[in-house]
Coordinates of N, CA and C in Angstrom, one line a residue:
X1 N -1.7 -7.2 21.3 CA -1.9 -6.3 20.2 C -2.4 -7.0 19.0
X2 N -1.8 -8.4 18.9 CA -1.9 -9.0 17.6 C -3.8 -9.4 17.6
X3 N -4.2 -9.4 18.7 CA -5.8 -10.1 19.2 C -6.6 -8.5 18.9
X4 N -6.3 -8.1 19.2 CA -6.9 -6.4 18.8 C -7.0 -6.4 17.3
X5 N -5.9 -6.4 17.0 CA -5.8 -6.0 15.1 C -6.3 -7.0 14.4
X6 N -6.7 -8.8 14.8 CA -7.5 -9.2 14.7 C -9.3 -9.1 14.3
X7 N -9.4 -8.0 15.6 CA -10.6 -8.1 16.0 C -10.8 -7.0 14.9
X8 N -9.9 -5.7 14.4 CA -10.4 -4.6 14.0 C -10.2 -4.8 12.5
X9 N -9.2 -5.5 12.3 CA -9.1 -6.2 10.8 C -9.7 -7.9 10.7
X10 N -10.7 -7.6 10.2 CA -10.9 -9.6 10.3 C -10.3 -9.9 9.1
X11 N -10.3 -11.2 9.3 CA -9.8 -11.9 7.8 C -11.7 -12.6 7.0
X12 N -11.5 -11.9 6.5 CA -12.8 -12.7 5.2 C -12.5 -13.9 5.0
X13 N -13.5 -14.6 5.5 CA -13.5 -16.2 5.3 C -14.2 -16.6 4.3
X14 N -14.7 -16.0 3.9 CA -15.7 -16.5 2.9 C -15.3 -15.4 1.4
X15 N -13.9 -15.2 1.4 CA -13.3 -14.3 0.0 C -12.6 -15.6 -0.7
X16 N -11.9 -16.5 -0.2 CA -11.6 -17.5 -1.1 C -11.5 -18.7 -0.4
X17 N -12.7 -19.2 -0.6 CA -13.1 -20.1 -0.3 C -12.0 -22.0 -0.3
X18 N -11.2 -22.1 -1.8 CA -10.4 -23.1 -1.6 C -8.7 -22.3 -1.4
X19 N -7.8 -22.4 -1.0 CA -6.7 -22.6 -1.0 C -5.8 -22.6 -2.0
X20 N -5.5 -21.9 -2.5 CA -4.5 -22.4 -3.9 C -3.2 -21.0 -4.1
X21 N -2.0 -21.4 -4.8 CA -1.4 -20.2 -5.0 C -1.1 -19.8 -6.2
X22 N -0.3 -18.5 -6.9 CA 0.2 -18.6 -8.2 C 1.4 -17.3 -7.6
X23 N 1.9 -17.8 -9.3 CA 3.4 -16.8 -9.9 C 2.9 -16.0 -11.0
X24 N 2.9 -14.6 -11.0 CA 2.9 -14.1 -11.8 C 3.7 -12.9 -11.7
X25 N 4.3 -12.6 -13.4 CA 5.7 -11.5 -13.1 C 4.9 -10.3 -14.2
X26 N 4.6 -9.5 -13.7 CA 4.3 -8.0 -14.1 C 5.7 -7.2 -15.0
X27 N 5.4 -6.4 -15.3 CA 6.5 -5.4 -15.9 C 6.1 -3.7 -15.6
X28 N 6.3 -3.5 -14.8 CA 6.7 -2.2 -14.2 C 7.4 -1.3 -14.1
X29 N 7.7 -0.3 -14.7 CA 8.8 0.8 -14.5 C 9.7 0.2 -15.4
X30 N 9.6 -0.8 -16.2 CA 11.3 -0.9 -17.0 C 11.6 -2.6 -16.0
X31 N 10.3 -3.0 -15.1 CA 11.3 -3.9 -14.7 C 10.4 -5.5 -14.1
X32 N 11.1 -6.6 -14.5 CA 9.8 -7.6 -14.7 C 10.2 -8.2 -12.9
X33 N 9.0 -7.6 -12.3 CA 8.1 -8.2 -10.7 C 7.9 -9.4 -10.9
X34 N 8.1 -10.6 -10.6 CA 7.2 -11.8 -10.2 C 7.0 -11.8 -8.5
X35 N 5.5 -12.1 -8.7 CA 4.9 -11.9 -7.3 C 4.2 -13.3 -7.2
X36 N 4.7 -13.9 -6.0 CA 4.1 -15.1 -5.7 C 2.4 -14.7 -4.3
X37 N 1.9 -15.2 -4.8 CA 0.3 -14.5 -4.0 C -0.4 -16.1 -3.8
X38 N -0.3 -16.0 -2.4 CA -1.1 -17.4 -1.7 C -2.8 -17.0 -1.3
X39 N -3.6 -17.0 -2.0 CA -5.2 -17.2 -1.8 C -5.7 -18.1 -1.3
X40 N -6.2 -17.3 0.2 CA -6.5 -18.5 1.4 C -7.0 -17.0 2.3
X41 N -8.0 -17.9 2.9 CA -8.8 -17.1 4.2 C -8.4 -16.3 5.3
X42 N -6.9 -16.3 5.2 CA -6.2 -16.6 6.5 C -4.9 -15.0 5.8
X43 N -5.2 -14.8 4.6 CA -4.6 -13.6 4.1 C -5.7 -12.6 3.8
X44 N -6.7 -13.1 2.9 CA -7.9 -11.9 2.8 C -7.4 -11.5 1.2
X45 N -8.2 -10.2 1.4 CA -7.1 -9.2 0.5 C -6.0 -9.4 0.4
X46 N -5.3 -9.5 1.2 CA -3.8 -9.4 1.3 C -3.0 -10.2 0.2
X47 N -3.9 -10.9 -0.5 CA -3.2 -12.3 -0.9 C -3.3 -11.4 -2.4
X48 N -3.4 -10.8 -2.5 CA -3.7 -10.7 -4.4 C -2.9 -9.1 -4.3
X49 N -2.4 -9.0 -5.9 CA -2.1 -7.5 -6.4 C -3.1 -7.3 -7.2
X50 N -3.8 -6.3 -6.4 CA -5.1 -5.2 -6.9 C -4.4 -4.4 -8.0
X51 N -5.4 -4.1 -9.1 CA -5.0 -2.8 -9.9 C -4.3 -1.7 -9.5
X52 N -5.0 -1.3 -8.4 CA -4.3 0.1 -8.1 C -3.3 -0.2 -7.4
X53 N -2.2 -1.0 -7.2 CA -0.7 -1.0 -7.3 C -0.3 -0.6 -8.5
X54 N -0.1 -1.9 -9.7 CA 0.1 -1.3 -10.5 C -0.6 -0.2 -11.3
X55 N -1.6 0.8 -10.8 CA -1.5 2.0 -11.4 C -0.5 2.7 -10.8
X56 N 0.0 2.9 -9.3 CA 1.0 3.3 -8.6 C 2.0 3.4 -9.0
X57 N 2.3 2.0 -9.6 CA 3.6 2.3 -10.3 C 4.0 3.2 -11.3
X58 N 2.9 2.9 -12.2 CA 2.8 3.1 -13.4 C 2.8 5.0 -13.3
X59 N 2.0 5.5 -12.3 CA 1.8 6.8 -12.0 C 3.7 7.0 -11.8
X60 N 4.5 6.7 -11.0 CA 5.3 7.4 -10.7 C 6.2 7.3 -12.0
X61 N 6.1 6.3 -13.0 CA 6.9 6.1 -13.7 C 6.5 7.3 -14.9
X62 N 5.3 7.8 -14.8 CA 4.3 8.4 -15.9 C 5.3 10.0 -15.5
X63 N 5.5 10.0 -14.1 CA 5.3 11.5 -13.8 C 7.1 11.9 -13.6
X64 N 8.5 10.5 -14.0 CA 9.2 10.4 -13.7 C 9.9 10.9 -12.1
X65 N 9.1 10.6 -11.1 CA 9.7 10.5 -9.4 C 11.1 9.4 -9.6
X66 N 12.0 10.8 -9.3 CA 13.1 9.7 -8.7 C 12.8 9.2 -7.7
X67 N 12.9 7.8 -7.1 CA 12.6 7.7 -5.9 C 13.9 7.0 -5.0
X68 N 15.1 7.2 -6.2 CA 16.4 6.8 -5.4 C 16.9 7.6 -4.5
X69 N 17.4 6.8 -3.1 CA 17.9 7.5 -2.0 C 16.8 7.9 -1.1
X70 N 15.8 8.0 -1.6 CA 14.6 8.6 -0.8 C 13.7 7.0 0.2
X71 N 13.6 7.6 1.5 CA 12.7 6.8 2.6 C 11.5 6.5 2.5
X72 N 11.1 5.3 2.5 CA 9.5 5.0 2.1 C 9.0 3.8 3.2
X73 N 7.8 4.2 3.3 CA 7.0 3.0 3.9 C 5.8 3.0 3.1
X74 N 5.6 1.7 3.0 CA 3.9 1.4 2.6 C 3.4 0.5 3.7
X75 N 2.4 1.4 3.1 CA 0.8 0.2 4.3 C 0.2 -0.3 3.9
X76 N 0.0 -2.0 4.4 CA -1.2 -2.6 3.8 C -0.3 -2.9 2.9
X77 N 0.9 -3.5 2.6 CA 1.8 -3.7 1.8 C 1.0 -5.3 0.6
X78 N 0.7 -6.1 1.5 CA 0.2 -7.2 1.2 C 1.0 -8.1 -0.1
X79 N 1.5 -8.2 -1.1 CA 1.7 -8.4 -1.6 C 3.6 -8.2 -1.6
X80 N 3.8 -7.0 -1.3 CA 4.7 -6.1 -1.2 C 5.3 -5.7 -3.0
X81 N 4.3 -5.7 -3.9 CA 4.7 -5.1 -5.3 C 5.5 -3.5 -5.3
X82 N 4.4 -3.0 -4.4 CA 4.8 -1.3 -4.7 C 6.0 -1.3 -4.0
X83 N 6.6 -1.7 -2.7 CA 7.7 -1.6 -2.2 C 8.7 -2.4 -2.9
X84 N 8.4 -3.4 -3.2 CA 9.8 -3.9 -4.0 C 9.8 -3.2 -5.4
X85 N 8.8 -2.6 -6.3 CA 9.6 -1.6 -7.0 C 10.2 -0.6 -6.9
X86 N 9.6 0.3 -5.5 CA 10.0 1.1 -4.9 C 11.7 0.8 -4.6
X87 N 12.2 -0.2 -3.9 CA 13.5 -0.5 -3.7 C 14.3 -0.8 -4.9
X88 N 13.7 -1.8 -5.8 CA 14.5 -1.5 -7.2 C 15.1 -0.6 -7.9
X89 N 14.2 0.8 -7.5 CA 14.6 2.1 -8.0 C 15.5 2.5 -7.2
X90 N 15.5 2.3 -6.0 CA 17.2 3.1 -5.4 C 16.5 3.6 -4.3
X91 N 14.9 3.2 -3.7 CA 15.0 3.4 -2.4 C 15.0 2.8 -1.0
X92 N 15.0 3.8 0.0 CA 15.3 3.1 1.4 C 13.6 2.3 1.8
X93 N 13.5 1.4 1.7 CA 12.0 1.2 1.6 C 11.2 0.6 3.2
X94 N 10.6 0.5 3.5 CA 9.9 -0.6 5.0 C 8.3 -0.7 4.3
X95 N 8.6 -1.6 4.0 CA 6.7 -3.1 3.5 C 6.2 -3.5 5.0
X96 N 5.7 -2.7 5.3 CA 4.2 -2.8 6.6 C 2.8 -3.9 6.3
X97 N 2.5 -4.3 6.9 CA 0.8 -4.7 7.1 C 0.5 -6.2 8.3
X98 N -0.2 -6.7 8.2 CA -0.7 -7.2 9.4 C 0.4 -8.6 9.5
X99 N 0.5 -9.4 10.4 CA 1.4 -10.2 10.5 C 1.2 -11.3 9.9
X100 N -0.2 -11.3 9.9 CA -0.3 -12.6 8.4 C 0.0 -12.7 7.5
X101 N 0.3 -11.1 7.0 CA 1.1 -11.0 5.6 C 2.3 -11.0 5.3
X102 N 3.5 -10.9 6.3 CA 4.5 -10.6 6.5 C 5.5 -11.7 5.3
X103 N 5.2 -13.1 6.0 CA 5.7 -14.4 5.2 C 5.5 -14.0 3.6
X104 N 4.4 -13.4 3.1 CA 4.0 -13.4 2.1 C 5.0 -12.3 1.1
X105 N 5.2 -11.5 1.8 CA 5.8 -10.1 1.6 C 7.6 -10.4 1.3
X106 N 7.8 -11.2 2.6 CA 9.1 -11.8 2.7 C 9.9 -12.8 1.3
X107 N 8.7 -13.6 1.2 CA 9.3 -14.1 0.3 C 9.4 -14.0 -1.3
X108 N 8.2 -12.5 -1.1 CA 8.5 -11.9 -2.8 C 9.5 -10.9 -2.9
X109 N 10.1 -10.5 -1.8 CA 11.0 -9.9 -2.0 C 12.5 -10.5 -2.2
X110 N 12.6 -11.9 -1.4 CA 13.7 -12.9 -2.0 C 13.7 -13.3 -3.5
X111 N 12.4 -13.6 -4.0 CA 12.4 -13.7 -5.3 C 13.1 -12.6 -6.7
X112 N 12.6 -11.4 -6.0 CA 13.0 -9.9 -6.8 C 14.1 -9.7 -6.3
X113 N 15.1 -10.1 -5.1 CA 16.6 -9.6 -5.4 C 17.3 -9.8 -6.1
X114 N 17.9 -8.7 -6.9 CA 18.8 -8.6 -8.0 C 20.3 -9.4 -7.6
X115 N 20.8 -10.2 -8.8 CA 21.9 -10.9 -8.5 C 22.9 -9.7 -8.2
X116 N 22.8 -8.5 -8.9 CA 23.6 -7.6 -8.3 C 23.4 -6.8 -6.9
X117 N 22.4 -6.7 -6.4 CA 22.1 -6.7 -5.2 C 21.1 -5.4 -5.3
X118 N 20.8 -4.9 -3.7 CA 19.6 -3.7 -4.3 C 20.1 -2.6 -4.6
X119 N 19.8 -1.5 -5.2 CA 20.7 -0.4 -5.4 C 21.1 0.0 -4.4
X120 N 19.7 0.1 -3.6 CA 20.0 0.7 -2.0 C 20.3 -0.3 -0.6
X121 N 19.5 -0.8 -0.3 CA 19.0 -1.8 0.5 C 18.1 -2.4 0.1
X122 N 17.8 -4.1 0.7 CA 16.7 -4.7 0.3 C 15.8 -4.0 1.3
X123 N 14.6 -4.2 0.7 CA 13.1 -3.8 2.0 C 13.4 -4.4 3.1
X124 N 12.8 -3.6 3.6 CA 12.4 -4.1 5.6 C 11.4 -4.6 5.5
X125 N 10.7 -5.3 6.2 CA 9.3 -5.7 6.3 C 8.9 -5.9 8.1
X126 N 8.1 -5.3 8.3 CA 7.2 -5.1 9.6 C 6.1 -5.2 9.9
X127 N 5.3 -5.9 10.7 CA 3.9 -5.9 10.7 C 3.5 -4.8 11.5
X128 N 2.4 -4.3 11.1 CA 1.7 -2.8 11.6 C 0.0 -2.6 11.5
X129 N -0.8 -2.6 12.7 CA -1.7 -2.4 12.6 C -1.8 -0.8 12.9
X130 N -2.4 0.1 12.0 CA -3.0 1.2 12.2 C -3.8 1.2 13.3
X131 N -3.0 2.4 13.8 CA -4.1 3.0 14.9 C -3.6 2.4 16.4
X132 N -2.8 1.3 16.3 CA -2.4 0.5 17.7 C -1.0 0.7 17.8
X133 N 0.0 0.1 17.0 CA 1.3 0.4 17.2 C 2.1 1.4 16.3
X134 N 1.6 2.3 15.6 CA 2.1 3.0 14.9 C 3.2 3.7 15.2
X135 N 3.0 4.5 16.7 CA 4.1 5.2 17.4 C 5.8 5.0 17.2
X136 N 5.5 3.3 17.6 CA 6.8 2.5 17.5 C 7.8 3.0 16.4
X137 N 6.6 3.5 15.2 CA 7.8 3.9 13.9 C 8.1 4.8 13.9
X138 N 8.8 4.9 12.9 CA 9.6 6.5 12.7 C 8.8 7.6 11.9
X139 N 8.5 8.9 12.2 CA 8.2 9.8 10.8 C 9.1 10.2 10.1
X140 N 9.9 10.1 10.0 CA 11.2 10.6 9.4 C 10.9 9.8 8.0
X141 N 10.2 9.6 7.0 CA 10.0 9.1 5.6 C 9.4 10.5 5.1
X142 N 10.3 10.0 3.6 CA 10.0 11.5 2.0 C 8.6 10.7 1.8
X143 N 8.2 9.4 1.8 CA 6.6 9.2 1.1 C 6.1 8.1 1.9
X144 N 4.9 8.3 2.2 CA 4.0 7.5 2.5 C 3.2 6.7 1.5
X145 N 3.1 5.3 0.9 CA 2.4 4.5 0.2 C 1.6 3.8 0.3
X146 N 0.3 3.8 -0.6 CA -0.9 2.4 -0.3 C -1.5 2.4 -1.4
X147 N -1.7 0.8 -2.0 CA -2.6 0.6 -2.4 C -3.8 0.1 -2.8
X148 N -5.2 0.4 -3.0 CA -6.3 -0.2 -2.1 C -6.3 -0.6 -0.5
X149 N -6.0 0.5 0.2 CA -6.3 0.1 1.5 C -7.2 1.0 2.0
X150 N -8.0 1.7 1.0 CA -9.1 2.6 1.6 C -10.0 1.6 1.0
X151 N -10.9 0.7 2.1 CA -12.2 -0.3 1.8 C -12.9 -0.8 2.8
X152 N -12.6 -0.5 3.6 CA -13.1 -1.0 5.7 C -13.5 0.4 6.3
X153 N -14.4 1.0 6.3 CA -15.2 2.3 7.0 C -14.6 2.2 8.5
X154 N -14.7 1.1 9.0 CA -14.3 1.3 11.0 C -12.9 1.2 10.9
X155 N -12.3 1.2 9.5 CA -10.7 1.3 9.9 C -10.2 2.8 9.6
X156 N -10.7 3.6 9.1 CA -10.5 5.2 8.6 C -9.9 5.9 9.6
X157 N -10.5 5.7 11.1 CA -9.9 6.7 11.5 C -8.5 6.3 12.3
X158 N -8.1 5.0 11.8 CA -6.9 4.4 12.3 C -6.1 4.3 11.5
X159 N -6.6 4.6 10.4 CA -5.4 4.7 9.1 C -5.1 6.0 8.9
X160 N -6.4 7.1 8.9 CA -5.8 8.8 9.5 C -4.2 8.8 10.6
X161 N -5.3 8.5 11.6 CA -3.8 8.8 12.9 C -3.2 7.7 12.4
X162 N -2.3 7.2 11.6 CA -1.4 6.8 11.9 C -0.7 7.3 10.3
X163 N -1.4 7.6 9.5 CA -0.5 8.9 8.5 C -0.7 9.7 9.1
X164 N -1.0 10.5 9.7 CA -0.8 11.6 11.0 C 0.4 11.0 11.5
X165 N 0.9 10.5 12.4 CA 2.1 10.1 12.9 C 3.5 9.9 11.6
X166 N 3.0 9.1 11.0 CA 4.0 9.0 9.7 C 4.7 10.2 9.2
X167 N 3.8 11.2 8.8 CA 3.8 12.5 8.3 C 4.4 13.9 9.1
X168 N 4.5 13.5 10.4 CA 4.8 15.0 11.3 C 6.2 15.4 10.8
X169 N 7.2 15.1 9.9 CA 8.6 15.3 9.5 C 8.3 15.6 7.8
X170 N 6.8 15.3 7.4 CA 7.1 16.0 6.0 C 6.5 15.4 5.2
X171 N 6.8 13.9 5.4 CA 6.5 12.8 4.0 C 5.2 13.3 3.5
X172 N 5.1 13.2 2.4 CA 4.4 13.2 1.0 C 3.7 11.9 0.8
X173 N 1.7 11.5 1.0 CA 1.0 10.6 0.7 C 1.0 10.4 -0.6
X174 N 1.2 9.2 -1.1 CA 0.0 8.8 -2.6 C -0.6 7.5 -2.2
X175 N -1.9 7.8 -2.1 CA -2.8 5.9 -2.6 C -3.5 6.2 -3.3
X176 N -3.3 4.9 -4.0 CA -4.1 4.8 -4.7 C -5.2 3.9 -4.3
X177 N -6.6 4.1 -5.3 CA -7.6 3.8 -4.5 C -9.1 3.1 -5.7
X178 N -9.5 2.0 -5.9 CA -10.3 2.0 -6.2 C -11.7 2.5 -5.9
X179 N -12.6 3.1 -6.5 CA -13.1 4.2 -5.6 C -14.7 3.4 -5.9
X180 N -15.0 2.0 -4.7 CA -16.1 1.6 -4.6 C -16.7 1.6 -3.6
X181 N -18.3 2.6 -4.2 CA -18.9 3.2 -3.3 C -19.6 2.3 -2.1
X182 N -19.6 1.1 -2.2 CA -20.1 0.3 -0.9 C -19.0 0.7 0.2
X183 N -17.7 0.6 0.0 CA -16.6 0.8 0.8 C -16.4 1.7 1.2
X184 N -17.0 3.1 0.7 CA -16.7 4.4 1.5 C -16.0 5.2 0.7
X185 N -14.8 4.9 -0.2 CA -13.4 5.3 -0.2 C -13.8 6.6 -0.6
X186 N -14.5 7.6 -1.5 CA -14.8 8.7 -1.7 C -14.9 9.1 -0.4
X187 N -16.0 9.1 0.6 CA -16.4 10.1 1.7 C -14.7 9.6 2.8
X188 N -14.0 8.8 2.4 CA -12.5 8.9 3.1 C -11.9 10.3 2.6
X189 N -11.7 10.2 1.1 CA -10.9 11.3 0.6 C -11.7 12.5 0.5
X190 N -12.7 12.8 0.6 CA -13.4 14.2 0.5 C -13.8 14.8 2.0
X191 N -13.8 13.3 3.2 CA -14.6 14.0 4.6 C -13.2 13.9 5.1
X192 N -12.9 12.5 5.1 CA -12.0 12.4 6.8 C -10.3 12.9 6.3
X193 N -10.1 12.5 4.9 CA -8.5 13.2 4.9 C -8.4 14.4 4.6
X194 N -9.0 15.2 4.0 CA -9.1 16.1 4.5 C -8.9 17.4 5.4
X195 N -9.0 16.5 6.8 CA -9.2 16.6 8.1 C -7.8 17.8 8.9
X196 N -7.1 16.2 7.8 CA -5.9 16.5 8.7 C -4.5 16.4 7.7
X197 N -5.0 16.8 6.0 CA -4.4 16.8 5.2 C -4.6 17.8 4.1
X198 N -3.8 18.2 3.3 CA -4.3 18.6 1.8 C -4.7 17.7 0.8
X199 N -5.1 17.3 0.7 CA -5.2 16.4 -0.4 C -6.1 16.8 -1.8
X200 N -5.1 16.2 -2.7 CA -5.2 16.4 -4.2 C -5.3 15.3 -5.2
X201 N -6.4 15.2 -6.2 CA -6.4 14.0 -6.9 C -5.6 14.6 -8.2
X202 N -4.8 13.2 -8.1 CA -3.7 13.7 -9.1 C -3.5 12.9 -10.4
X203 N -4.5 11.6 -10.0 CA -4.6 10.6 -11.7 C -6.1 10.2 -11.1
X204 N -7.3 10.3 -12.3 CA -8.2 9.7 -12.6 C -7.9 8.7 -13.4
X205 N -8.9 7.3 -13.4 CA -9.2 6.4 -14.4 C -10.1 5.8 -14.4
X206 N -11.1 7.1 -15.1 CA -12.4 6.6 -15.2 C -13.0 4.9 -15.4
X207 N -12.1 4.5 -16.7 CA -12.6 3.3 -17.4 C -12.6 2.2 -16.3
X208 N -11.1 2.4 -15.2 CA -10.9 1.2 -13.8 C -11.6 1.6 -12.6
X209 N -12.2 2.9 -12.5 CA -12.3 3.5 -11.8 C -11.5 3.7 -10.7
X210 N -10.2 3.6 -10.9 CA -8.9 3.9 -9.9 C -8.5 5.5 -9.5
X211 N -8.2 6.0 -8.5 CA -8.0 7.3 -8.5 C -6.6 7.7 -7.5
X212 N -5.7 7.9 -7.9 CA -5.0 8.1 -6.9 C -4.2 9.8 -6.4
X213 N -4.5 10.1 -5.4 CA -4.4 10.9 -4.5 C -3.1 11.4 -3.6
X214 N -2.7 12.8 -3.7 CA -1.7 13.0 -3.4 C -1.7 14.0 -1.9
X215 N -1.4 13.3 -1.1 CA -2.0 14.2 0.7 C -0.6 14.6 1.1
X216 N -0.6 15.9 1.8 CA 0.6 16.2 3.1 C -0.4 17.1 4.1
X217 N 0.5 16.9 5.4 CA 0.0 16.7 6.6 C -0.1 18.7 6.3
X218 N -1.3 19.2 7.0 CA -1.3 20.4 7.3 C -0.4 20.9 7.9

């Protein structure tokens, strides 16, 4: 499976070119994140917190979503920002994405445990390629999370079916999405989700051109 998700997710070798890491701590919802992000060829994307996380946040904190007590997964976690704020606030959380990210994920979340502990549980963390082992998980989640993971066209219809699977018990999508036209992500949210969703754009930002989107399963 792992040679498959390979083949269908590559890693960009030529996106950062030297090796190096950093610490930086955001403020989010009321609450200061330090995210440690290793840039190297061998993470990709995965290594960095994109804008449209923190607009994510920033969106639920805008629209006040309690998200205590409530079940969450994110995809394409990479970083794991959205989920560990997500758990800060009092939810049951699981941080997904490919297994090269996992370490990466793991250890920002040891950094952000509270000396008092998590309100709810600490995050899960699981590696998950769309479209191949999805099944394995549960649908039983209130939300489905991502951010910038609409940007690979041959990955769309594996990230569909597998919020398709996520979603057959109810959960509620939001990604957010930088919406650059080389990558597709518009003809994602106007053709293919769609498909097999409602979806509604629920924050514009013109100036970042970030847009994030709110789907449930028909």
């Amino acid at each position: 499976m792992i040679g498959d998700a390979a083949h269908i997710f590559p890693a960009e070798d030529g996106l950062f070119e030297e090796t190096f890491s950093t610490d930086n701590t955001y403020r989010v919802h009321g609450l200061n994140i330090t995210i440690h992000q290793d840039y190297s060829a061998s993470l990709g994307v995965a290594a960095s917190v994109w804008d449209s996380a923190l607009h994510l946040c920033q969106f639920f904190e805008n629209e006040s979503l309690d998200l205590s007590g409530t079940r969450i997964i994110e995809l394409g976690g990479g970083t794991g920002l959205v989920g560990i704020v997500a758990a800060r606030l009092g939810a049951h959380v699981t941080i997904t994405d490919l297994p090269s990210a996992v370490s990466q994920i793991e250890r920002n979340i040891a950094v952000n445990t509270p000396l008092s502990g998590w309100p709810s549980d600490g995050p899960a963390v699981s590696a998950l390629a769309w479209g191949l082992d999805h099944s394995r998980f549960s649908s039983s989640w209130d939300f489905v999370l991502g951010a910038d993971i609409v940007y690979l066209p041959e990955t769309f219809p594996l990230l569909l079916d597998t919020l398709v699977h996520l979603c057959r018990d109810g959960a509620v999508v939001y990604l957010a999405s930088t919406m650059r036209r080389e990558h597709g992500a518009q003809d994602f949210y106007d053709r293919m989700l769609p498909q097999m969703f409602s979806v509604e754009l629920v924050q514009r930002d013109p100036e970042n051109n970030i847009n994030i989107y709110k789907a449930t399963l028909r």
